[in-house]
Coordinates of C-alpha atoms in Angstrom, one line a residue:
M1 CA 189.7 30.7 108.5
P2 CA 187.5 27.5 108.8
T3 CA 185.6 26.8 105.6
D4 CA 183.2 24.0 106.7
C5 CA 179.5 24.6 106.3
I6 CA 177.0 24.0 109.1
S7 CA 173.6 22.8 108.0
Y8 CA 170.6 23.7 110.2
Q9 CA 170.1 20.0 110.9
N10 CA 173.7 19.5 112.1
S11 CA 173.9 22.7 114.1
G12 CA 172.4 21.2 117.3
Y13 CA 170.1 24.2 117.6
F14 CA 167.0 22.9 115.7
S15 CA 164.2 20.7 117.1
P16 CA 163.7 17.2 115.8
L17 CA 160.5 18.4 114.1
M18 CA 162.4 21.2 112.2
N19 CA 165.2 18.8 111.2
D20 CA 162.6 16.3 109.8
Y21 CA 160.8 19.1 108.0
L22 CA 164.1 20.4 106.4
D23 CA 164.9 16.8 105.4
E24 CA 161.5 16.6 103.8
K25 CA 160.6 13.4 105.8
S26 CA 157.6 11.6 104.3
N27 CA 155.7 11.6 107.6
L28 CA 155.4 15.4 107.5
K29 CA 154.5 15.9 103.8
S30 CA 150.7 16.1 104.5
L31 CA 151.3 19.1 106.9
Y32 CA 152.5 21.6 104.3
N33 CA 151.5 22.6 100.8
R34 CA 154.8 22.8 98.9
F35 CA 158.4 22.7 100.1
P36 CA 160.1 26.1 99.6
K37 CA 162.1 25.5 96.4
I38 CA 162.2 28.1 93.7
E39 CA 160.6 25.8 91.1
N40 CA 157.7 25.1 93.4
F41 CA 156.6 28.7 93.5
E42 CA 155.0 28.4 90.0
A43 CA 152.2 26.2 91.3
Q44 CA 151.9 28.3 94.5
I45 CA 151.4 31.4 92.4
A46 CA 148.8 29.8 90.2
E47 CA 146.9 28.5 93.3
K48 CA 146.9 31.8 95.2
Q49 CA 145.9 33.7 92.1
A50 CA 142.9 31.5 91.6
N51 CA 141.8 31.6 95.3
F52 CA 142.5 35.1 96.5
N53 CA 139.8 37.7 96.7
N54 CA 141.2 40.4 94.4
A55 CA 138.2 42.7 95.1
S56 CA 139.9 43.4 98.5
R57 CA 143.1 44.8 96.9
P58 CA 142.0 48.4 96.7
Q59 CA 141.1 48.5 100.4
L60 CA 144.4 46.9 101.3
V61 CA 146.3 49.5 99.4
A62 CA 144.2 52.3 100.9
T63 CA 144.9 51.0 104.4
L64 CA 148.6 50.8 103.8
L65 CA 148.8 54.3 102.3
E66 CA 146.9 55.6 105.4
Q67 CA 149.3 53.8 107.7
Y68 CA 152.3 55.3 105.8
K69 CA 151.0 58.9 106.2
G70 CA 153.7 60.9 107.8
V71 CA 156.3 58.1 107.2
P72 CA 159.2 58.9 104.9
T73 CA 158.5 56.4 102.2
S74 CA 161.0 55.3 99.6
Y75 CA 160.2 55.2 95.9
L76 CA 160.5 51.4 96.0
T77 CA 158.2 50.9 99.0
Q78 CA 155.6 53.3 97.4
Q79 CA 155.8 51.3 94.2
N80 CA 155.4 48.0 96.1
I81 CA 152.3 49.3 97.9
E82 CA 150.7 50.6 94.7
S83 CA 151.5 47.3 92.9
L84 CA 149.3 45.4 95.4
K85 CA 146.3 46.7 93.4
V86 CA 147.3 44.5 90.5
E87 CA 146.3 40.8 90.3
N88 CA 149.7 39.5 89.4
T89 CA 151.3 41.0 92.6
F90 CA 152.0 38.6 95.5
T91 CA 153.6 39.0 98.9
V92 CA 156.3 37.2 100.9
I93 CA 155.7 37.8 104.6
T94 CA 157.6 37.6 107.8
G95 CA 156.1 38.5 111.2
H96 CA 157.8 39.6 114.4
Q97 CA 156.9 41.0 117.8
L98 CA 157.4 44.6 118.6
N99 CA 160.5 44.0 120.6
L100 CA 162.2 47.1 122.0
F101 CA 164.7 48.4 119.6
S102 CA 164.1 45.3 117.4
G103 CA 165.1 42.8 120.1
P104 CA 167.4 39.9 119.1
L105 CA 169.5 40.0 115.9
Y106 CA 167.2 37.6 114.0
F107 CA 164.8 40.5 113.5
L108 CA 167.1 41.6 110.8
Y109 CA 167.6 38.1 109.3
K110 CA 163.9 37.5 109.0
I111 CA 163.3 40.7 107.1
I112 CA 166.4 40.3 104.9
S113 CA 165.3 36.7 104.1
T114 CA 162.0 38.1 103.0
I115 CA 163.4 40.9 100.9
N116 CA 165.9 38.6 99.2
L117 CA 163.3 36.0 98.4
T118 CA 161.2 38.5 96.6
K119 CA 164.3 39.4 94.5
E120 CA 164.9 35.7 93.6
L121 CA 161.2 35.2 92.7
K122 CA 161.2 38.3 90.4
A123 CA 164.3 36.9 88.6
K124 CA 162.6 33.5 88.2
Y125 CA 159.1 34.7 87.5
P126 CA 159.4 38.2 85.9
A127 CA 155.7 38.3 84.8
S128 CA 154.7 38.7 88.4
N129 CA 155.5 41.2 91.1
F130 CA 156.6 40.2 94.6
V131 CA 156.4 42.5 97.7
P132 CA 158.3 41.9 101.0
I133 CA 156.0 42.4 104.0
Y134 CA 156.8 42.8 107.6
W135 CA 153.7 42.0 109.7
M136 CA 154.0 43.8 113.0
A137 CA 152.5 41.7 115.8
T138 CA 150.8 44.7 117.2
E139 CA 147.9 42.8 118.9
D140 CA 150.1 40.6 121.1
H141 CA 149.7 41.4 124.7
D142 CA 152.7 39.6 126.3
F143 CA 154.7 42.7 127.2
E144 CA 157.2 40.8 129.2
E145 CA 158.5 39.1 126.1
I146 CA 159.3 42.3 124.3
N147 CA 160.2 45.0 126.8
Y148 CA 164.0 44.5 126.8
F149 CA 167.0 43.8 124.6
N150 CA 170.6 42.7 125.3
F151 CA 173.6 44.9 124.5
K152 CA 177.1 43.6 125.1
G153 CA 175.9 41.1 127.7
K154 CA 173.7 43.6 129.6
K155 CA 169.9 43.5 129.6
F156 CA 168.2 46.8 129.1
R157 CA 164.6 46.5 130.3
W158 CA 161.7 49.0 129.9
N159 CA 159.9 48.9 133.3
K160 CA 156.3 49.6 132.5
V161 CA 152.9 47.8 133.1
S162 CA 150.9 46.7 130.0
T163 CA 147.8 44.5 129.8
G164 CA 146.5 45.3 126.3
P165 CA 147.8 45.0 122.8
V166 CA 151.4 46.2 122.7
G167 CA 151.0 48.1 119.5
R168 CA 148.7 50.6 121.2
L169 CA 151.0 51.0 124.2
S170 CA 152.2 54.6 124.9
T171 CA 155.9 55.2 124.6
D172 CA 155.9 57.4 127.7
G173 CA 158.8 56.5 129.9
L174 CA 161.2 55.6 127.2
A175 CA 163.1 58.9 127.6
E176 CA 164.4 57.7 130.9
F177 CA 165.3 54.3 129.4
F178 CA 167.1 56.1 126.5
T179 CA 169.2 58.2 129.0
I180 CA 170.6 55.0 130.5
Y181 CA 171.1 53.1 127.2
Q182 CA 172.9 55.9 125.4
Q183 CA 175.6 56.1 128.1
E184 CA 176.7 52.6 126.9
L185 CA 177.1 53.6 123.3
G186 CA 180.0 56.0 123.6
T187 CA 180.6 59.0 121.3
S188 CA 181.6 57.5 117.9
T189 CA 179.8 58.4 114.6
N190 CA 178.0 55.0 114.7
A191 CA 177.0 55.6 118.3
S192 CA 175.5 58.9 117.3
A193 CA 173.6 57.2 114.4
L194 CA 172.2 54.6 116.9
K195 CA 171.1 57.3 119.3
K196 CA 169.4 59.2 116.6
M197 CA 167.6 56.1 115.4
F198 CA 166.3 55.2 118.8
E199 CA 165.3 58.8 119.6
E200 CA 163.4 59.3 116.4
A201 CA 161.6 56.0 116.6
Y202 CA 160.7 55.9 120.3
L203 CA 160.8 59.5 121.6
K204 CA 159.0 61.0 118.6
H205 CA 156.1 58.6 118.3
D206 CA 153.2 58.1 120.7
N207 CA 152.8 54.3 120.6
L208 CA 154.9 51.2 120.1
A209 CA 153.4 50.3 116.7
D210 CA 154.3 53.7 115.2
A211 CA 157.8 53.5 116.8
T212 CA 158.4 50.1 115.4
R213 CA 157.2 51.0 112.0
H214 CA 159.6 54.0 112.0
L215 CA 162.6 51.8 113.0
A216 CA 161.9 49.1 110.5
N217 CA 161.4 51.7 107.8
A218 CA 164.6 53.4 108.7
L219 CA 166.5 50.2 108.4
F220 CA 164.8 48.6 105.4
G221 CA 162.6 51.2 103.7
E222 CA 165.1 51.9 100.9
L223 CA 164.9 48.2 100.1
G224 CA 161.2 48.3 99.4
L225 CA 159.9 46.7 102.6
V226 CA 156.2 47.2 103.3
I227 CA 155.1 47.3 106.9
I228 CA 151.6 46.4 107.9
D229 CA 149.7 46.9 111.1
A230 CA 146.7 44.5 111.0
D231 CA 145.1 45.9 114.2
N232 CA 142.8 47.7 111.9
S233 CA 139.0 47.8 111.4
E234 CA 139.1 47.9 107.6
L235 CA 141.4 45.0 107.3
K236 CA 139.4 43.0 109.8
R237 CA 136.2 43.7 107.8
N238 CA 137.5 41.3 105.2
F239 CA 137.9 38.7 108.0
I240 CA 134.4 39.0 109.3
P241 CA 133.1 35.7 107.7
Y242 CA 136.0 33.8 109.4
I243 CA 135.4 35.4 112.8
K244 CA 131.7 34.4 112.6
E245 CA 132.6 30.9 111.6
E246 CA 135.1 30.6 114.5
L247 CA 132.5 31.8 117.0
L248 CA 129.7 29.7 115.8
H249 CA 131.4 26.4 114.7
Q250 CA 134.9 26.4 116.2
K251 CA 136.4 24.6 113.2
S252 CA 139.9 25.5 114.0
H253 CA 139.9 23.6 117.3
K254 CA 138.8 20.3 115.7
A255 CA 141.1 20.6 112.7
V256 CA 144.2 21.4 114.7
I257 CA 143.6 18.8 117.3
E258 CA 143.4 16.2 114.6
T259 CA 146.7 17.4 113.2
T260 CA 148.5 17.4 116.5
S261 CA 147.6 13.8 117.0
H262 CA 149.9 13.0 114.1
L263 CA 152.7 15.0 115.8
E264 CA 152.9 13.1 119.1
Q265 CA 156.5 12.1 118.6
Y266 CA 157.4 15.8 118.6
N267 CA 156.9 18.6 121.1
I268 CA 153.7 20.3 120.1
Q269 CA 154.3 24.0 119.7
V270 CA 150.8 25.3 120.4
N271 CA 147.5 23.8 121.5
P272 CA 144.2 25.3 120.2
R273 CA 141.4 26.7 122.3
E274 CA 137.8 25.9 121.6
I275 CA 137.5 29.5 120.4
N276 CA 140.8 31.0 119.1
L277 CA 139.8 34.6 119.3
F278 CA 140.4 37.4 121.8
Y279 CA 138.3 40.4 122.7
I280 CA 140.5 43.5 122.4
E281 CA 140.4 47.1 123.6
D282 CA 143.2 49.5 124.4
D283 CA 144.0 48.0 127.8
L284 CA 142.5 44.6 127.4
R285 CA 143.1 41.4 125.3
E286 CA 141.2 38.5 126.8
R287 CA 140.0 35.1 125.5
I288 CA 136.4 34.7 124.3
I289 CA 134.8 31.7 126.0
F290 CA 131.5 30.0 125.0
E291 CA 129.7 29.1 128.2
N292 CA 126.0 28.5 129.1
N293 CA 125.0 29.5 125.5
N294 CA 126.7 32.9 125.9
Y295 CA 130.0 34.3 124.9
K296 CA 132.0 35.6 127.8
V297 CA 135.2 37.6 127.8
N298 CA 137.6 36.0 130.3
H299 CA 138.4 37.9 133.5
T300 CA 135.8 40.6 132.7
N301 CA 132.0 41.1 133.2
L302 CA 131.4 41.2 129.4
V303 CA 128.8 38.7 128.3
F304 CA 127.2 38.5 124.8
S305 CA 124.3 36.4 123.4
E306 CA 124.9 34.9 120.0
A307 CA 122.8 37.6 118.3
E308 CA 124.7 40.3 120.2
I309 CA 128.1 39.0 119.4
M310 CA 127.2 38.5 115.7
T311 CA 126.1 42.1 115.5
L312 CA 129.3 43.3 117.2
V313 CA 131.4 41.4 114.7
V314 CA 129.7 43.3 111.9
T315 CA 129.7 46.7 113.5
N316 CA 133.1 46.5 115.3
P317 CA 135.3 43.8 113.8
E318 CA 138.4 45.5 115.3
K319 CA 137.2 44.2 118.7
F320 CA 138.1 40.7 117.7
S321 CA 141.7 39.7 117.7
P322 CA 143.0 36.4 116.3
N323 CA 145.3 34.2 118.5
V324 CA 148.3 32.2 117.4
I325 CA 146.0 29.7 115.6
M326 CA 143.8 32.2 113.8
R327 CA 146.4 34.9 113.0
P328 CA 147.9 33.0 110.2
L329 CA 144.5 32.6 108.6
Y330 CA 143.8 36.3 109.0
Q331 CA 147.1 37.1 107.3
E332 CA 146.4 34.8 104.3
V333 CA 142.9 36.1 103.9
I334 CA 143.9 39.8 103.6
L335 CA 147.1 39.4 101.7
P336 CA 148.0 37.7 98.3
N337 CA 150.7 35.8 100.1
L338 CA 152.8 32.9 98.7
C339 CA 155.3 32.2 101.6
Y340 CA 155.7 32.8 105.3
I341 CA 159.3 33.1 106.6
G342 CA 159.9 32.5 110.3
G343 CA 162.1 30.8 112.8
G344 CA 161.9 27.1 113.7
G345 CA 159.3 27.6 116.4
E346 CA 157.0 29.6 114.1
I347 CA 157.3 27.1 111.3
A348 CA 156.5 24.3 113.8
Y349 CA 153.1 25.8 114.8
W350 CA 152.3 26.6 111.1
L351 CA 152.7 22.8 110.5
E352 CA 149.7 22.3 112.7
L353 CA 147.4 24.5 110.6
K354 CA 147.2 23.0 107.1
S355 CA 144.1 20.9 107.7
F356 CA 142.3 24.0 109.2
F357 CA 143.1 26.0 106.1
E358 CA 141.7 23.3 103.9
T359 CA 138.5 23.2 106.0
V360 CA 137.9 26.9 105.4
Q361 CA 139.2 26.7 101.8
V362 CA 142.1 29.2 102.0
T363 CA 145.4 28.5 100.3
F364 CA 148.1 27.4 102.7
P365 CA 151.4 29.3 102.1
M366 CA 154.8 27.8 101.6
L367 CA 156.8 27.7 104.8
L368 CA 160.5 28.8 104.8
V369 CA 162.9 28.7 107.7
R370 CA 164.6 32.1 107.9
N371 CA 168.3 32.6 107.4
S372 CA 170.5 32.1 110.4
V373 CA 173.7 34.0 110.8
L374 CA 176.8 34.1 113.0
L375 CA 178.7 37.4 112.9
A376 CA 182.4 37.1 113.7
T377 CA 185.2 39.7 113.8
E378 CA 188.6 39.3 112.1
K379 CA 190.1 39.0 115.5
Q380 CA 187.9 36.1 116.3
L381 CA 188.7 34.4 113.0
K382 CA 192.4 34.7 113.7
K383 CA 191.8 33.0 117.1
I384 CA 189.9 30.2 115.5
D385 CA 192.8 29.6 113.0
K386 CA 195.4 29.7 115.8
L387 CA 193.4 27.2 117.9
N388 CA 193.0 25.0 114.7
L389 CA 189.2 24.8 115.3
S390 CA 186.4 24.3 112.8
W391 CA 182.9 25.7 112.8
S392 CA 181.7 22.2 113.7
D393 CA 183.8 22.4 116.8
L394 CA 182.5 25.8 117.8
F395 CA 178.8 24.7 117.2
S396 CA 179.3 21.6 119.4
K397 CA 178.5 21.4 123.1
Q398 CA 181.1 22.9 125.3
E399 CA 182.2 19.7 126.8
M400 CA 182.8 18.2 123.4
L401 CA 184.8 21.3 122.5
K402 CA 187.0 20.8 125.6
N403 CA 187.6 17.1 124.6
K404 CA 188.5 18.1 121.1
V405 CA 191.0 20.7 122.2
T406 CA 192.5 18.2 124.7
E407 CA 192.8 15.4 122.1
D408 CA 194.3 17.8 119.5
H409 CA 197.1 18.9 121.9
S410 CA 197.8 15.5 123.5
A411 CA 201.0 13.8 122.3
F412 CA 199.2 10.4 122.5
P413 CA 195.7 9.1 121.9
I414 CA 193.3 9.5 124.8
D415 CA 190.8 7.2 123.3
L416 CA 191.4 3.7 124.6
T417 CA 189.1 2.0 122.1
N418 CA 192.0 -0.1 120.6
Y419 CA 192.8 -1.4 124.1
K420 CA 189.2 -2.4 124.6
L421 CA 189.1 -4.2 121.3
Q422 CA 192.3 -6.1 122.2
L423 CA 190.8 -7.0 125.5
Q424 CA 187.6 -8.2 123.8
N425 CA 189.6 -10.4 121.4
Q426 CA 191.5 -12.0 124.3
F427 CA 188.2 -12.7 126.0
A428 CA 186.9 -14.3 122.8
D429 CA 189.3 -17.2 123.4
L430 CA 188.1 -17.5 127.0
F431 CA 184.5 -17.6 125.8
A432 CA 185.4 -20.4 123.4
L433 CA 187.0 -22.3 126.3
A434 CA 184.0 -21.6 128.5
A435 CA 181.6 -23.0 125.9
Q436 CA 183.2 -26.4 126.5
T437 CA 182.5 -26.3 130.2
D438 CA 179.3 -25.3 132.2
K439 CA 177.3 -22.1 132.2
S440 CA 178.7 -20.9 135.5
F441 CA 182.2 -20.6 134.0
T442 CA 180.7 -18.6 131.1
G443 CA 179.1 -16.3 133.5
A444 CA 182.4 -15.8 135.4
V445 CA 184.1 -14.9 132.1
K446 CA 181.4 -12.4 131.2
A447 CA 181.6 -10.7 134.6
Q448 CA 185.4 -10.5 134.4
E449 CA 185.2 -9.0 130.8
K450 CA 182.7 -6.4 132.0
K451 CA 184.9 -5.5 135.0
Q452 CA 188.1 -5.1 132.9
I453 CA 186.3 -3.0 130.2
K454 CA 184.8 -0.9 133.0
G455 CA 188.3 -0.4 134.4
L456 CA 189.6 0.7 131.0
E457 CA 186.8 3.2 130.7
N458 CA 187.6 4.6 134.1
L459 CA 191.3 4.9 133.1
E460 CA 190.2 6.7 129.9
K461 CA 188.2 9.2 131.9
R462 CA 191.0 9.8 134.3
L463 CA 193.5 10.2 131.5
L464 CA 191.2 12.7 129.8
K465 CA 190.8 14.6 133.0
A466 CA 194.6 14.7 133.6
Q467 CA 195.2 15.9 130.0
K468 CA 192.5 18.6 130.4
R469 CA 194.4 19.9 133.5
K470 CA 197.6 19.9 131.4
F471 CA 196.1 21.9 128.6
S472 CA 193.8 24.1 130.7
E473 CA 195.1 27.3 129.1
E474 CA 194.4 26.1 125.5
I475 CA 190.9 24.9 126.6
E476 CA 190.2 28.2 128.3
R477 CA 191.0 30.1 125.1
A478 CA 188.7 27.9 123.1
T479 CA 185.8 28.1 125.5
D480 CA 186.2 31.9 125.9
L481 CA 186.0 32.2 122.1
Q482 CA 182.9 29.9 122.0
N483 CA 181.3 32.0 124.7
E484 CA 181.9 35.2 122.7
L485 CA 180.3 33.7 119.6
F486 CA 177.5 31.8 121.5
P487 CA 176.5 34.0 124.4
N488 CA 174.8 32.2 127.3
K489 CA 175.5 29.0 125.3
S490 CA 172.9 30.0 122.8
L491 CA 172.9 31.3 119.2
Q492 CA 174.2 34.8 119.0
E493 CA 171.1 35.8 116.9
R494 CA 168.8 34.9 119.8
Q495 CA 170.8 36.9 122.4
A496 CA 172.4 40.1 120.9
N497 CA 170.8 43.2 119.6
F498 CA 171.8 44.6 116.2
S499 CA 173.1 47.8 117.8
E500 CA 176.1 46.0 119.2
F501 CA 177.3 45.2 115.7
Y502 CA 176.0 48.4 114.1
L503 CA 178.3 50.2 116.6
E504 CA 181.3 48.5 114.9
S505 CA 180.1 48.2 111.3
G506 CA 177.7 51.2 110.9
T507 CA 175.8 51.5 107.6
S508 CA 177.7 48.6 106.0
L509 CA 176.1 46.0 108.2
I510 CA 172.7 45.6 106.4
P511 CA 174.1 45.8 102.9
K512 CA 176.6 43.1 103.8
L513 CA 173.8 40.9 105.1
I514 CA 171.6 41.6 102.0
A515 CA 174.5 40.7 99.7
T516 CA 175.3 37.4 101.5
L517 CA 172.1 35.8 102.6
K518 CA 170.4 33.3 100.4
P519 CA 166.9 32.5 101.8
L520 CA 166.6 29.1 100.1
N521 CA 169.9 27.9 101.4
Q522 CA 169.6 25.8 104.6
T523 CA 173.0 26.4 106.1
F524 CA 174.3 28.8 108.8
V525 CA 175.9 31.8 107.2
I526 CA 179.2 33.0 108.8
I527 CA 179.8 36.7 108.1
T528 CA 183.0 38.6 109.0
I529 CA 182.4 42.1 110.2

């Protein structure tokens, strides 16, 4: 079995911005508070403790207890919720969309990274309590992003129309979806467990938020995970001052624009609106626009004067939904949070926000890239050994893998670099001779050298092509294996659903992940299942 470690930076699957962040490049240090190292949490704890509104804790706990009514709640989760009343309790958060049946595998890795970090923090700082939080993105309205999942290379899509916040979306119609999906699972014990899990989550709950809460709780409740639905009027009541500030002064736009000007060498993840709030109802989530001294809800006839919208904020804060720029602030205002755990794309947009947080005087959390995992079977590991491949080979682009396999099996070197060097040495004598004549002869020597080097390069390409034909079977075995581990030439965790692996591993899957993942370790984890 290959033993080489693949860092995120060397995997080929992270953006230049994320690579530079993970390398702690100096040009990015002003964009985050503290880099996520265990020793840096001491100062983060002190800062959050000094700046958090502890008077909001009782209402936070009351809201969570209300949301957990009727949900089978483990002792550890109950204990974690109650501990949020106490001033020395802090949270670690991950957020995720309400993807159907959890969506891609990394849903598990985000939550496990969060749970495991709270364990590490408790061991290091025993005087404080640390609660893992899953923030359900119930207010998102991009249904097309979440209405499917992949199982063994097949896409299972929920055909339904939705225009409002997905958390409020009715689960009507999922019975028909389930009928099709369960046929793919078979009749094993693990298949029966998956069917029951899906059925109890989606067919016994009225909306997608409740269904997702049930599923996440079924998977992680015994580990103390606390699930929050922030589409809630009581929670938004604590956010009222920031909603008003955004409507009246649009500070987020100015601050984020200034930050993104320092990120021009990278691809900007999100661009701010002038007002980074939506107006939200059951079947509606549309941008609020300031126009002609009035506040208009995009694509509707709703128009408010300043006085009217300020009154609405106070009486009905639940009608205001933060967008991708304001949601992080909402999270940090209502929760005593130390760290946000997310994928590379999420951390990238968080890096645009620190100056905005400073403007509104809210502590900016530490930002941790979630664990990434590659699940491999014993059979696949044996194939890797037989083909004499390393993980670096398998993480490489497929053309590079083909070249590597060809070179390994070839009885002679395909790389003609030595011949090119010999040729260049021979031409060095000709250049010395040319220096004693006129410039036209020097030009002729240069042209001839270029022509002959080009000829060697063409021969090298033809030689490689010929050897690839010769070792086509070995190449096919290697690329088939790579395609199994990296479906659609992408990371497994971004493509496959957990049910594909639960079908094989059952209840041992999550404990194995919990035991293996180290959230502060920046390397891909290879786990045998």
